[in-house]
mmCIF file of C-alpha atoms and ligand atoms in Angstrom:
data_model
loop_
_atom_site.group_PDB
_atom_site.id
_atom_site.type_symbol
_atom_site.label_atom_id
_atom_site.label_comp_id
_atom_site.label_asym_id
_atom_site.label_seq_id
_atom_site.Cartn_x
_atom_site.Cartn_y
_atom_site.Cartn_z
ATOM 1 C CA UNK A 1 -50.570 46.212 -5.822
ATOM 2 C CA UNK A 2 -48.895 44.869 -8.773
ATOM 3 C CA UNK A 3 -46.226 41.606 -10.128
ATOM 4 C CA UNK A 4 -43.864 41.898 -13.130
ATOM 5 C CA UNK A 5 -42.079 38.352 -13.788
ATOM 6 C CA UNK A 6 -39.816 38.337 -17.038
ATOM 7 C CA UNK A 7 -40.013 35.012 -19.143
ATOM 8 C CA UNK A 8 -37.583 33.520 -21.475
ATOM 9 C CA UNK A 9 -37.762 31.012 -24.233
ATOM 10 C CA UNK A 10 -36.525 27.595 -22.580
ATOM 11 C CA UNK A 11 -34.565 26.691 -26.271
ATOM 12 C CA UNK A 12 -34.397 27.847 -29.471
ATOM 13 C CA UNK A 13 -36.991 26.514 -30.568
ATOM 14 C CA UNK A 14 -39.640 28.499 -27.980
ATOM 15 C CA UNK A 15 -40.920 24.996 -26.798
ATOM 16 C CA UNK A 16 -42.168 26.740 -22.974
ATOM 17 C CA UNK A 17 -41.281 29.994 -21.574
ATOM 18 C CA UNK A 18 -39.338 30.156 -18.109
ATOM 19 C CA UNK A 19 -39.558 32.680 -15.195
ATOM 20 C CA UNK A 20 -38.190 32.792 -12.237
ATOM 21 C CA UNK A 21 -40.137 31.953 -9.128
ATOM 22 C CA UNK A 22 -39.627 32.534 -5.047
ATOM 23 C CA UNK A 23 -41.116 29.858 -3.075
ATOM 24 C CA UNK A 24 -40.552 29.462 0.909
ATOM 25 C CA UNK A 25 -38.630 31.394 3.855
ATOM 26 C CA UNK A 26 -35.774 31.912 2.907
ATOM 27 C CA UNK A 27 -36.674 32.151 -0.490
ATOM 28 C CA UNK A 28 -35.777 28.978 -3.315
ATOM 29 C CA UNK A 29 -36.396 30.057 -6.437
ATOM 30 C CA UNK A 30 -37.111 27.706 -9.302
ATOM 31 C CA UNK A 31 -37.335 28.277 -13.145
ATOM 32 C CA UNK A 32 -41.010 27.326 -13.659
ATOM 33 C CA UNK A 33 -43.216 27.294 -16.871
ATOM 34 C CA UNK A 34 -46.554 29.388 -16.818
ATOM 35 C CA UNK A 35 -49.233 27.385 -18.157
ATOM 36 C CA UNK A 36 -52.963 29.033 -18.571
ATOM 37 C CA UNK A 37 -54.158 25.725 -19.699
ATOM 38 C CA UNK A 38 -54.180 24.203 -16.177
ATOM 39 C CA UNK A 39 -54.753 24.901 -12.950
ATOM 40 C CA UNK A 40 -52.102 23.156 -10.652
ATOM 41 C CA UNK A 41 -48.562 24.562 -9.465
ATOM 42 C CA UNK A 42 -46.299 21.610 -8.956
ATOM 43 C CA UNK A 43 -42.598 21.405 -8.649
ATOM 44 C CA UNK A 44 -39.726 18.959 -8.339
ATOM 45 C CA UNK A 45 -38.902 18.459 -4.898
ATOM 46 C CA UNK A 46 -36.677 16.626 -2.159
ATOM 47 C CA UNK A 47 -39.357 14.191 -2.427
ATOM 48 C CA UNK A 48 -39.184 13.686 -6.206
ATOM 49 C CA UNK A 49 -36.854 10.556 -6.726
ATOM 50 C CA UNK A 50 -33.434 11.757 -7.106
ATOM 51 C CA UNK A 51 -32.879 9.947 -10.174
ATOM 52 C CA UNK A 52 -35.755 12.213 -11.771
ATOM 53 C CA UNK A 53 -34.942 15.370 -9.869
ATOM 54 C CA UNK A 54 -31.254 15.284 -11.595
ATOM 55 C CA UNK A 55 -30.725 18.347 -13.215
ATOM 56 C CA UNK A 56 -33.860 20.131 -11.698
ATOM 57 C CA UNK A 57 -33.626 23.155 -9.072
ATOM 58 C CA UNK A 58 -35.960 20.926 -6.257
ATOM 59 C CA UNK A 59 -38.164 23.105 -3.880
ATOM 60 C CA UNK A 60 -37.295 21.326 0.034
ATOM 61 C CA UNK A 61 -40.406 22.405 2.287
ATOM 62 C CA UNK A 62 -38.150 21.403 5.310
ATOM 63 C CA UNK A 63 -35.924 23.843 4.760
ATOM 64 C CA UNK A 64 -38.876 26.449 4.488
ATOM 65 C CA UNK A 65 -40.087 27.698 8.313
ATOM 66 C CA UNK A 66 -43.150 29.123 6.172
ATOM 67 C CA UNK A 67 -44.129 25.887 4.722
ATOM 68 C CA UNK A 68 -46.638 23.584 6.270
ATOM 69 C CA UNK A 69 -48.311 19.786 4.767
ATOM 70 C CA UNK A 70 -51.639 19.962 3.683
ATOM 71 C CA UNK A 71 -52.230 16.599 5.515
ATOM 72 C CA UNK A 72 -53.929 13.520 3.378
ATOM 73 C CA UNK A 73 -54.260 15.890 0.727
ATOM 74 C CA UNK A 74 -52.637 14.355 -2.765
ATOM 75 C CA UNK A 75 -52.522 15.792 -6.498
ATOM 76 C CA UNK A 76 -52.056 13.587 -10.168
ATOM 77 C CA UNK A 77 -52.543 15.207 -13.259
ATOM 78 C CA UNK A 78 -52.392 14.156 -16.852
ATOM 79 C CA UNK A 79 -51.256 16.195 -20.144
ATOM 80 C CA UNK A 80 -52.619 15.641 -23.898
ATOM 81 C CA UNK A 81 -49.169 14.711 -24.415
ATOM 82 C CA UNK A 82 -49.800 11.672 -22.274
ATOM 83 C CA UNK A 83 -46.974 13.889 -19.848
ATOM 84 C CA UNK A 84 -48.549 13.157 -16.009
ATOM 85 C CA UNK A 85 -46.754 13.986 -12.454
ATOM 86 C CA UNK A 86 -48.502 13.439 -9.080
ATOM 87 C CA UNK A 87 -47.583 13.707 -5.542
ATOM 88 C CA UNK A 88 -48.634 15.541 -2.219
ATOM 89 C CA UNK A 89 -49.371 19.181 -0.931
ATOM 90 C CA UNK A 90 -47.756 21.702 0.764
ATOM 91 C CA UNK A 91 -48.687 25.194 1.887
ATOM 92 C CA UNK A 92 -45.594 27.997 1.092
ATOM 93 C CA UNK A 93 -45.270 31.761 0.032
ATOM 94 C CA UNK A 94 -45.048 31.982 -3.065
ATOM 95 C CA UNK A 95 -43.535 35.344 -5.143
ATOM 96 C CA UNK A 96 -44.066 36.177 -8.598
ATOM 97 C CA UNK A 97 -42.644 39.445 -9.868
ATOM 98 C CA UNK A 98 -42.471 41.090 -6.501
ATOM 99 C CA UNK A 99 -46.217 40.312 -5.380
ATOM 100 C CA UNK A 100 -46.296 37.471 -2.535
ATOM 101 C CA UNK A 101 -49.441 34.909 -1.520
ATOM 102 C CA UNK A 102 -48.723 33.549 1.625
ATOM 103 C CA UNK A 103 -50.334 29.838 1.742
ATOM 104 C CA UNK A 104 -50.368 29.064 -1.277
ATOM 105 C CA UNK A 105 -50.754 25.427 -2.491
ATOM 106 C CA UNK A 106 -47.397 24.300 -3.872
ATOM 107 C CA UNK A 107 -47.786 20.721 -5.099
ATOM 108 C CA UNK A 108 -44.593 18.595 -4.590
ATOM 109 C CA UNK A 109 -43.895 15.935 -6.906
ATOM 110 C CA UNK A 110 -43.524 12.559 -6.052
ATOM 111 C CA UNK A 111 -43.537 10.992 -9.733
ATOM 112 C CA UNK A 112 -42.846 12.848 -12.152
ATOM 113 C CA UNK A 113 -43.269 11.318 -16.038
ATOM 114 C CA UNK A 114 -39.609 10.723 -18.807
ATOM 115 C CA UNK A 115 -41.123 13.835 -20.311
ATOM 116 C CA UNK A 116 -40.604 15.955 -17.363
ATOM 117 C CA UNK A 117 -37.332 14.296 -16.253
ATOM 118 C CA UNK A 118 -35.759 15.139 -19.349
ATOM 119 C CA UNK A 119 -36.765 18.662 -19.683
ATOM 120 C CA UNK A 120 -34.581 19.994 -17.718
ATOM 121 C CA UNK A 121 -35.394 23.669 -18.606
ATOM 122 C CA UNK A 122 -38.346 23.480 -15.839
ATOM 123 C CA UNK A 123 -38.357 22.299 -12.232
ATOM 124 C CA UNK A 124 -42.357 22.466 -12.105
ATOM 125 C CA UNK A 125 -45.497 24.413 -13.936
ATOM 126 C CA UNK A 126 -47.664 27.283 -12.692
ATOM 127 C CA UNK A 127 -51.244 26.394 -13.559
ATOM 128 C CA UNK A 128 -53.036 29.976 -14.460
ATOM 129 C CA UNK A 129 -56.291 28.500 -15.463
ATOM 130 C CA UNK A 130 -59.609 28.592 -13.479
ATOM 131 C CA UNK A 131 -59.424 26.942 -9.713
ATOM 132 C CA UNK A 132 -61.937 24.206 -11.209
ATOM 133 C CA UNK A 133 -59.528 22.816 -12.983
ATOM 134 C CA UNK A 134 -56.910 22.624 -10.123
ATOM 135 C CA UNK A 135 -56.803 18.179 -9.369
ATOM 136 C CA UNK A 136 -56.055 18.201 -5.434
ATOM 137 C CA UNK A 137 -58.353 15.904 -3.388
ATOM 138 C CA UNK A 138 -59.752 15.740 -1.154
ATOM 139 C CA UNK A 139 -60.227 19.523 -1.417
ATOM 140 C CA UNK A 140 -59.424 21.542 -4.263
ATOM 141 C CA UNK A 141 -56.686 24.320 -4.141
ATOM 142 C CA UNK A 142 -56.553 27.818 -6.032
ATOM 143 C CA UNK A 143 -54.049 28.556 -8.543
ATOM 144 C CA UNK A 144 -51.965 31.416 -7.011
ATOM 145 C CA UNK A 145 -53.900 33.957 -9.356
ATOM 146 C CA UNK A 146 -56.946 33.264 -7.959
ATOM 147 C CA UNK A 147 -54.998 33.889 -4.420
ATOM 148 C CA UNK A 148 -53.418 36.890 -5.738
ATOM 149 C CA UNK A 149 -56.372 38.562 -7.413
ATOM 150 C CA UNK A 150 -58.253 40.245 -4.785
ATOM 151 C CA UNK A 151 -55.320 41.816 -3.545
ATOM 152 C CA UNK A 152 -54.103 42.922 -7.211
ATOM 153 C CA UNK A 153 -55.176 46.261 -8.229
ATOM 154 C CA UNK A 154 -57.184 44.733 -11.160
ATOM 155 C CA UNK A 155 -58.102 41.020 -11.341
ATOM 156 C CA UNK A 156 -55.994 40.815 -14.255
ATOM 157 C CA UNK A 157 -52.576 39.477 -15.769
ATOM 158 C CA UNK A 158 -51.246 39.555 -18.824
ATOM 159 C CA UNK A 159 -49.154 37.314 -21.121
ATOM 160 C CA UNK A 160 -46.687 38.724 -23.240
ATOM 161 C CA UNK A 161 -44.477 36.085 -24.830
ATOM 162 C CA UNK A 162 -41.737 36.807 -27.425
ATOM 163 C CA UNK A 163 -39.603 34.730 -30.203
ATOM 164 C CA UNK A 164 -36.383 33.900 -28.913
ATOM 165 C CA UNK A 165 -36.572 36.761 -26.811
ATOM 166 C CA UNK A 166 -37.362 37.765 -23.309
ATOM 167 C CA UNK A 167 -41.227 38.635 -22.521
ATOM 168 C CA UNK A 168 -43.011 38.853 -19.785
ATOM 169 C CA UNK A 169 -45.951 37.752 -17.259
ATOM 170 C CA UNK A 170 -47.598 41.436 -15.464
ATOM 171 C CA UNK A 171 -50.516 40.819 -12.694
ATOM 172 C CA UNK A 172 -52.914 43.269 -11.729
ATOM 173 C CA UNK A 173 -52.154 46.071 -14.556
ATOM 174 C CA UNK A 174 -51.937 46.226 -18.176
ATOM 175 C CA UNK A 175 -48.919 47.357 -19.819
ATOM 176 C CA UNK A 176 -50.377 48.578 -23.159
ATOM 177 C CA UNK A 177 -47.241 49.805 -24.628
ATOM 178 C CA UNK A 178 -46.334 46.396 -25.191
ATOM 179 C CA UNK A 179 -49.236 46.245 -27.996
ATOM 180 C CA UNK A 180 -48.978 47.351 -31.591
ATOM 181 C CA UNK A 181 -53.291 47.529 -31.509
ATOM 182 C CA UNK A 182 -56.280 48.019 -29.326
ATOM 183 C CA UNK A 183 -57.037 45.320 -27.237
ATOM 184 C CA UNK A 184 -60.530 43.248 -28.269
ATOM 185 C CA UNK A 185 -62.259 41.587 -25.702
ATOM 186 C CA UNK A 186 -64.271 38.570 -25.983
ATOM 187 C CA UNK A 187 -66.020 36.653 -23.063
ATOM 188 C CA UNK A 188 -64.640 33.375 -22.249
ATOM 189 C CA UNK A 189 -66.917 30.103 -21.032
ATOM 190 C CA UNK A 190 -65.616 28.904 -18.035
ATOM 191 C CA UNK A 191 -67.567 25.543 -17.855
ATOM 192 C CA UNK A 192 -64.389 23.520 -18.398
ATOM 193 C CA UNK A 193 -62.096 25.390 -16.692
ATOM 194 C CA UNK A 194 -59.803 27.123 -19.537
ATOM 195 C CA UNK A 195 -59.774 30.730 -20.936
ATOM 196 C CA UNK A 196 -61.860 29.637 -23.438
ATOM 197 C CA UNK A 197 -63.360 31.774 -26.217
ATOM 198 C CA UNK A 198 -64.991 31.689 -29.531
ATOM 199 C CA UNK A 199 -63.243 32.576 -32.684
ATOM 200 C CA UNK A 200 -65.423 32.871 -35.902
ATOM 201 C CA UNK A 201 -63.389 33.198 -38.628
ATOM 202 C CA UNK A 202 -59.922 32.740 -40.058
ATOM 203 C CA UNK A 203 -57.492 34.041 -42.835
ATOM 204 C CA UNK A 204 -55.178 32.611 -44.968
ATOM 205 C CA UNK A 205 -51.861 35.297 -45.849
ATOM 206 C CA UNK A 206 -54.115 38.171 -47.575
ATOM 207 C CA UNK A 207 -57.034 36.121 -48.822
ATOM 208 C CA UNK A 208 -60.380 36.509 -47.666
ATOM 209 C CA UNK A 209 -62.038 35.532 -44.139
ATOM 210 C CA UNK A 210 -63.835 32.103 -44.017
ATOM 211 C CA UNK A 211 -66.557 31.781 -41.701
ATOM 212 C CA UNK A 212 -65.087 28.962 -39.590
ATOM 213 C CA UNK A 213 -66.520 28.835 -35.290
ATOM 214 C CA UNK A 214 -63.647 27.782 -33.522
ATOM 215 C CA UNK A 215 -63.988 26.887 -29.568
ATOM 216 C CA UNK A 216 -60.444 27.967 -28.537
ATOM 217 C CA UNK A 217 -58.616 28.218 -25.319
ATOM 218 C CA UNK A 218 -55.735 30.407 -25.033
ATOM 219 C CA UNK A 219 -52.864 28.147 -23.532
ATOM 220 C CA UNK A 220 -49.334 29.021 -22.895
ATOM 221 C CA UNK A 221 -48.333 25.876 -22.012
ATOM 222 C CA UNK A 222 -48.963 24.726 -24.761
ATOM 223 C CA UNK A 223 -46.332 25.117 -27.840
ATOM 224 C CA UNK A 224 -48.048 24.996 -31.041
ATOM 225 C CA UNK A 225 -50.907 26.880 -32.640
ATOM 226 C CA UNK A 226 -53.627 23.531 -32.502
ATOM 227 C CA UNK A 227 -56.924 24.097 -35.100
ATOM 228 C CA UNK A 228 -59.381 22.124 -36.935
ATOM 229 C CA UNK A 229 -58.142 20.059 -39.976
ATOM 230 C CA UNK A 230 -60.288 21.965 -42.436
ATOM 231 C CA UNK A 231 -58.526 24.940 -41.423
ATOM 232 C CA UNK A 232 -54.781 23.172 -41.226
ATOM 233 C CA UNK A 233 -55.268 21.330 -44.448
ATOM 234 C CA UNK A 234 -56.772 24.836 -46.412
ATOM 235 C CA UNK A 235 -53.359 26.472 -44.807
ATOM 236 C CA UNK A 236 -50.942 24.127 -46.122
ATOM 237 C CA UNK A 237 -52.408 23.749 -49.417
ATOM 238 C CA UNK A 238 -51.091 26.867 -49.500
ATOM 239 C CA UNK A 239 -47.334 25.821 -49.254
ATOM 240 C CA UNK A 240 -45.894 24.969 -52.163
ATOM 241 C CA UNK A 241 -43.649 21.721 -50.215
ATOM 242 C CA UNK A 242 -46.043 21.226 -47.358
ATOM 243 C CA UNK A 243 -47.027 17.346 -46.450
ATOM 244 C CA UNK A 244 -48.190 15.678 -43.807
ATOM 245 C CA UNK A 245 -45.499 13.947 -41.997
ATOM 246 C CA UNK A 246 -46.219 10.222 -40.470
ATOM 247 C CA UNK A 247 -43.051 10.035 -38.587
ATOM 248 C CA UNK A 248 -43.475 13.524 -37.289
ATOM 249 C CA UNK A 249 -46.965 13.537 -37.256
ATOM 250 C CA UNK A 250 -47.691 17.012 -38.438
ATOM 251 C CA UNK A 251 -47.420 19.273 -41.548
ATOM 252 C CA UNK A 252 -43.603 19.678 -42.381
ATOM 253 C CA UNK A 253 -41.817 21.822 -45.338
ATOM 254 C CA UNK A 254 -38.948 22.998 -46.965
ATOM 255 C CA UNK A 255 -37.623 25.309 -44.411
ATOM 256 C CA UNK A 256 -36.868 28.124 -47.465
ATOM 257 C CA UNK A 257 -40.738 28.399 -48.053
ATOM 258 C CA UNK A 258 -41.724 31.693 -47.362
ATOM 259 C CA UNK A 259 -44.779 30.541 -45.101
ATOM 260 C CA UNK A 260 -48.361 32.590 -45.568
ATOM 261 C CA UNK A 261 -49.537 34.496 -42.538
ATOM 262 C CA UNK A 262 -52.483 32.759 -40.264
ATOM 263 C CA UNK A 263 -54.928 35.582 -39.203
ATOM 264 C CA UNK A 264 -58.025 34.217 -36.672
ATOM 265 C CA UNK A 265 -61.140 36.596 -35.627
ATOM 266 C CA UNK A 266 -61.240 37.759 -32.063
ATOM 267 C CA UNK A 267 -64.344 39.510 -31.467
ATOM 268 C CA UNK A 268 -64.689 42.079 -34.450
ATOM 269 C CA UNK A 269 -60.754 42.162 -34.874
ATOM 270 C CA UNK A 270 -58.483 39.771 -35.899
ATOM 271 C CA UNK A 271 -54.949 38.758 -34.822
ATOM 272 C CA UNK A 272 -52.299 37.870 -37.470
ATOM 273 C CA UNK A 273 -49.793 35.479 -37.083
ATOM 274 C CA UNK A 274 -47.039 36.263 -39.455
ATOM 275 C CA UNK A 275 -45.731 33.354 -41.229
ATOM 276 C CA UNK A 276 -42.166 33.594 -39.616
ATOM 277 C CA UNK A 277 -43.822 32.275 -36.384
ATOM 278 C CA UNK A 278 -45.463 29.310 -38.050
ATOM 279 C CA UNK A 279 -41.714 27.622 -39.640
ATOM 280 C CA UNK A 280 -41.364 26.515 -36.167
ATOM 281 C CA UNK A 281 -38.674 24.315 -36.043
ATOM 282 C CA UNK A 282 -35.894 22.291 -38.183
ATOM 283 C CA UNK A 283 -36.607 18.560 -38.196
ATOM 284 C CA UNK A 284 -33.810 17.295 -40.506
ATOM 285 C CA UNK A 285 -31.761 18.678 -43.150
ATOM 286 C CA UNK A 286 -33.650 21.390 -44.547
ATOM 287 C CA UNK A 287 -36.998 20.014 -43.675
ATOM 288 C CA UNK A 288 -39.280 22.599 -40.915
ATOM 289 C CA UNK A 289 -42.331 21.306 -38.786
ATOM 290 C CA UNK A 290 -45.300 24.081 -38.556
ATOM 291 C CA UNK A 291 -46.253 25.650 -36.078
ATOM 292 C CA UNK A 292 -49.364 25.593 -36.899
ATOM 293 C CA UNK A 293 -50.603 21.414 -36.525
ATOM 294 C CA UNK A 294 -54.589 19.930 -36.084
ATOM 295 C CA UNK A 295 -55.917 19.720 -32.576
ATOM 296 C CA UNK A 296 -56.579 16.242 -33.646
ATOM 297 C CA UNK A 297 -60.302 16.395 -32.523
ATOM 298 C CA UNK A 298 -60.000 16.727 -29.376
ATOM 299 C CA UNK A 299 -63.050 18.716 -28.952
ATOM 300 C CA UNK A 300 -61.458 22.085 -28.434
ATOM 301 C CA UNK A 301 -58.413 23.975 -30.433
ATOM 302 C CA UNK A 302 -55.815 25.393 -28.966
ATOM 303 C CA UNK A 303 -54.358 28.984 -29.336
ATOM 304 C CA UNK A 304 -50.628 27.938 -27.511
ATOM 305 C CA UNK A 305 -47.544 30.028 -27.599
ATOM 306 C CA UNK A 306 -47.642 29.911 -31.684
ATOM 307 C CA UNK A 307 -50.540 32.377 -31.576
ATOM 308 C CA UNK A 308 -49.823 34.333 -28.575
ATOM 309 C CA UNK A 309 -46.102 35.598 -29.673
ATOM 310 C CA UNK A 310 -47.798 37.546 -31.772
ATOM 311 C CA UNK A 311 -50.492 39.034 -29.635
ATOM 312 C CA UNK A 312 -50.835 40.770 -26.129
ATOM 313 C CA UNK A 313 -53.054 38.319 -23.858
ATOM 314 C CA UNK A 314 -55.019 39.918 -21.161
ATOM 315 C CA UNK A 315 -56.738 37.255 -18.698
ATOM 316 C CA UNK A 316 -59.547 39.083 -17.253
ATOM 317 C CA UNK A 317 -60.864 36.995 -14.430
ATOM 318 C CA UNK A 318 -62.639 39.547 -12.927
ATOM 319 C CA UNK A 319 -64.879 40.219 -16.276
ATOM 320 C CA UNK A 320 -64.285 36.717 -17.459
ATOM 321 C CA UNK A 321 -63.197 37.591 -20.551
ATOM 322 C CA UNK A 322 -59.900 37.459 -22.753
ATOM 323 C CA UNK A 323 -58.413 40.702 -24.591
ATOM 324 C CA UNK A 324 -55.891 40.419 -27.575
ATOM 325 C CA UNK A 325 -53.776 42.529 -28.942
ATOM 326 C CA UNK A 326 -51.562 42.595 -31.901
ATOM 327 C CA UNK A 327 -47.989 43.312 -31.286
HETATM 328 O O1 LIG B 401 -52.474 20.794 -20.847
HETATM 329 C C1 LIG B 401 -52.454 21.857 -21.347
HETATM 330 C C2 LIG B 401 -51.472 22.902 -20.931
HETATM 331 N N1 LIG B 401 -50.452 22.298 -20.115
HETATM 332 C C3 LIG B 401 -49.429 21.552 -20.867
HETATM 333 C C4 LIG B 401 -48.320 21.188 -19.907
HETATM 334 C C5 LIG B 401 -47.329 20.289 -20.556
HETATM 335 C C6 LIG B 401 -47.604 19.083 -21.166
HETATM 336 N N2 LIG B 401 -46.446 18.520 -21.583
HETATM 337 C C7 LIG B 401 -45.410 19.355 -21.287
HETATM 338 C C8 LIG B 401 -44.040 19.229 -21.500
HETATM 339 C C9 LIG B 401 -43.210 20.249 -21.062
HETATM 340 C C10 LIG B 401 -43.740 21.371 -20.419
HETATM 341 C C11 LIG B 401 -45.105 21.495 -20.197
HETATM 342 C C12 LIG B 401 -45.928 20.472 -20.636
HETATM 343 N N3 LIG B 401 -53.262 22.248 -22.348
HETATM 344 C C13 LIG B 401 -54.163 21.384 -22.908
HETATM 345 S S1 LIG B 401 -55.833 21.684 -22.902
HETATM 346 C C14 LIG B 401 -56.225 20.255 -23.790
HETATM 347 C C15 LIG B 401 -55.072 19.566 -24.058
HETATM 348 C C16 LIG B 401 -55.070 18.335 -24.800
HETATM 349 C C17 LIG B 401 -55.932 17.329 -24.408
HETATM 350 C C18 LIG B 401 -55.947 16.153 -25.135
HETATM 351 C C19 LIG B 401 -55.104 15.980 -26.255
HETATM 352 C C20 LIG B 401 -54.241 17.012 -26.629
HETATM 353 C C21 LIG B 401 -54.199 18.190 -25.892
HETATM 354 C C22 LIG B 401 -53.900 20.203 -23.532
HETATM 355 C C23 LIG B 401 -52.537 19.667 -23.638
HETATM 356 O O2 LIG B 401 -52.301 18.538 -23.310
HETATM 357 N N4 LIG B 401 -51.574 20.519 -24.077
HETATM 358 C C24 LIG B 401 -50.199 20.090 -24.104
HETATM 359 C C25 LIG B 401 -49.853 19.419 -25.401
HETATM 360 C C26 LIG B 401 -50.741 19.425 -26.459
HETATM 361 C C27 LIG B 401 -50.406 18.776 -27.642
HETATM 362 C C28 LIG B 401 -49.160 18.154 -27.755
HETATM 363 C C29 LIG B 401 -48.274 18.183 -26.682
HETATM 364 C C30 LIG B 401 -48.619 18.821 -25.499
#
């Protein structure tokens, strides 16, 4: 068996990537955003505060007769972004691109942070990441993947996300026509959760590679491309206008630059992000924010949608390992 879910860019400015999901008899379906940097699927509900839950599709369990409360069970997570929701559990089916899991843990908001509120584009986020990440006590829930995967004809999905166009999110096959090049594998550590890899060296446009170890986790829900500073600063020395911003807090430019490419080693390839993809966004005037910012330190970088527009991502739980491929 097999899902196909289209996405879409939520603006246009790609900031998250929306599909469509069923949850509950008879089915609701709710835009929600696919994010492979966590673990927990939560959603605006009839028990979200209705002042929050204005402008959001809400998911009611009591109008589901397939839903049932995961009793004294309760969920709270919280983003880099200082973003957080938290609430309590329900069991649901949930369908994703024509492939159903029947009890799956759908966690119903009952706060829900002013980032959330106001983006309206999404009523809730799929967490694709590894279970140990998911936050519901007392006993942890698996991310509808996890459910799916042993009835999937591979233990696989892939992510295939475009620039102001639609892409899509295929489980348990690999659509390699939607690749320009082979598809490189590299393991991935699972110790803290992510689809995390090792990437050991960059490139800057068509200048040479720089031996540069970067602990990476592939993330669509996150928007930006998120390295070391070394790397950032050695990029943007390379645009003419470039400075760092204060008020924006990032790397901003005239948006007329024609911006280098950003190339980073997977395995014994390398994936290129063309320099298109990294003038992210208009600020003010003619000023553009990058796409490519510093992960701040945080311990770990983070390949988000930036970097995967321009590759095919293959999560491959059942090798634990991640595949790219150009596109
Ligand atoms: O959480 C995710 C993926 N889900 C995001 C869902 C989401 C969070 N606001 C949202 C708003 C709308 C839709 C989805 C989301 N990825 C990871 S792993 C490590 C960090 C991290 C840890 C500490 C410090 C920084 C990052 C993050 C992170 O916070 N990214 C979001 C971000 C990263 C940088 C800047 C902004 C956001």
């Amino acid at each position: 068996q097999t899902g196909s879910a289209p996405n879409h860019p939520s603006d246009s400015e790609d900031d998250e990537y929306i599909t469509n999901v069923s949850i509950g008899t008879p089915a609701q379906v709710l835009p929600l955003d696919f994010d492979t940097g966590s673990s927990d699927l939560w959603v605006f509900s009839s028990e979200t505060p209705s002042s929050s839950a204005r402008g959001h599709t809400i998911y009611t369990p009591s109008k589901s007769s397939t839903s049932k409360k995961v009793s004294g069970a309760s969920w709270s997570i919280t983003y880099g972004d200082n973003s957080s929701s938290s609430g309590d559990v329900y069991t649901d089916t949930v369908t994703i691109g024509g492939f159903s899991v029947t009890g799956q843990a759908v966690e119903s908001a009952t706060k829900v942070s002013t980032q959330f509120v106001q983006d309206t584009s999404n009523s809730g986020l799929v967490g694709l990441a590894l279970d140990s990440g998911n936050t519901v006590k007392p006993t942890k829930q698996k991310t509808w993947f996890s459910n799916a995967s042993s009835h999937l004809a591979q233990p696989v999905f892939t992510a295939d996300l475009n620039h102001q166009a639609d892409g899509s999110y295929n489980f348990g096959f690999i659509d390699t026509t939607l690749a320009s090049g082979p598809i490189t594998y590299v393991p991935i550590s699972t110790g803290n959760g992510f689809w995390e890899f090792t990437s050991a060296s960059y490139a800057i446009g068509g200048g040479s590679s720089k031996k540069h170890s970067t602990d990476g986790i592939a993330d669509t829900g996150t928007t930006l491309l998120l390295l070391d500073d070394t790397i950032v600063d050695a990029y943007y020395n390379q645009v003419e206008s470039a400075q760092y911003d204060d008020s924006q807090e990032g790397y901003t430019f005239d948006c007329s630059e024609d911006l280098p490419s950003f190339s980073f080693a997977v395995g014994s390839s390398t994936i290129t992000v063309p320099g298109s993809l990294i003038n992210f966004a208009p600020v003010d005037g003619n000023t553009c924010f990058g796409g490519l910012q510093s992960d701040d330190g945080i311990g770990i970088s983070i390949f988000g949608d930036v970097a995967i527009k321009a590759a095919l991502v293959v999560f491959d739980l059942g090798n634990k390992r991640l595949g790219w491929a150009q596109k």
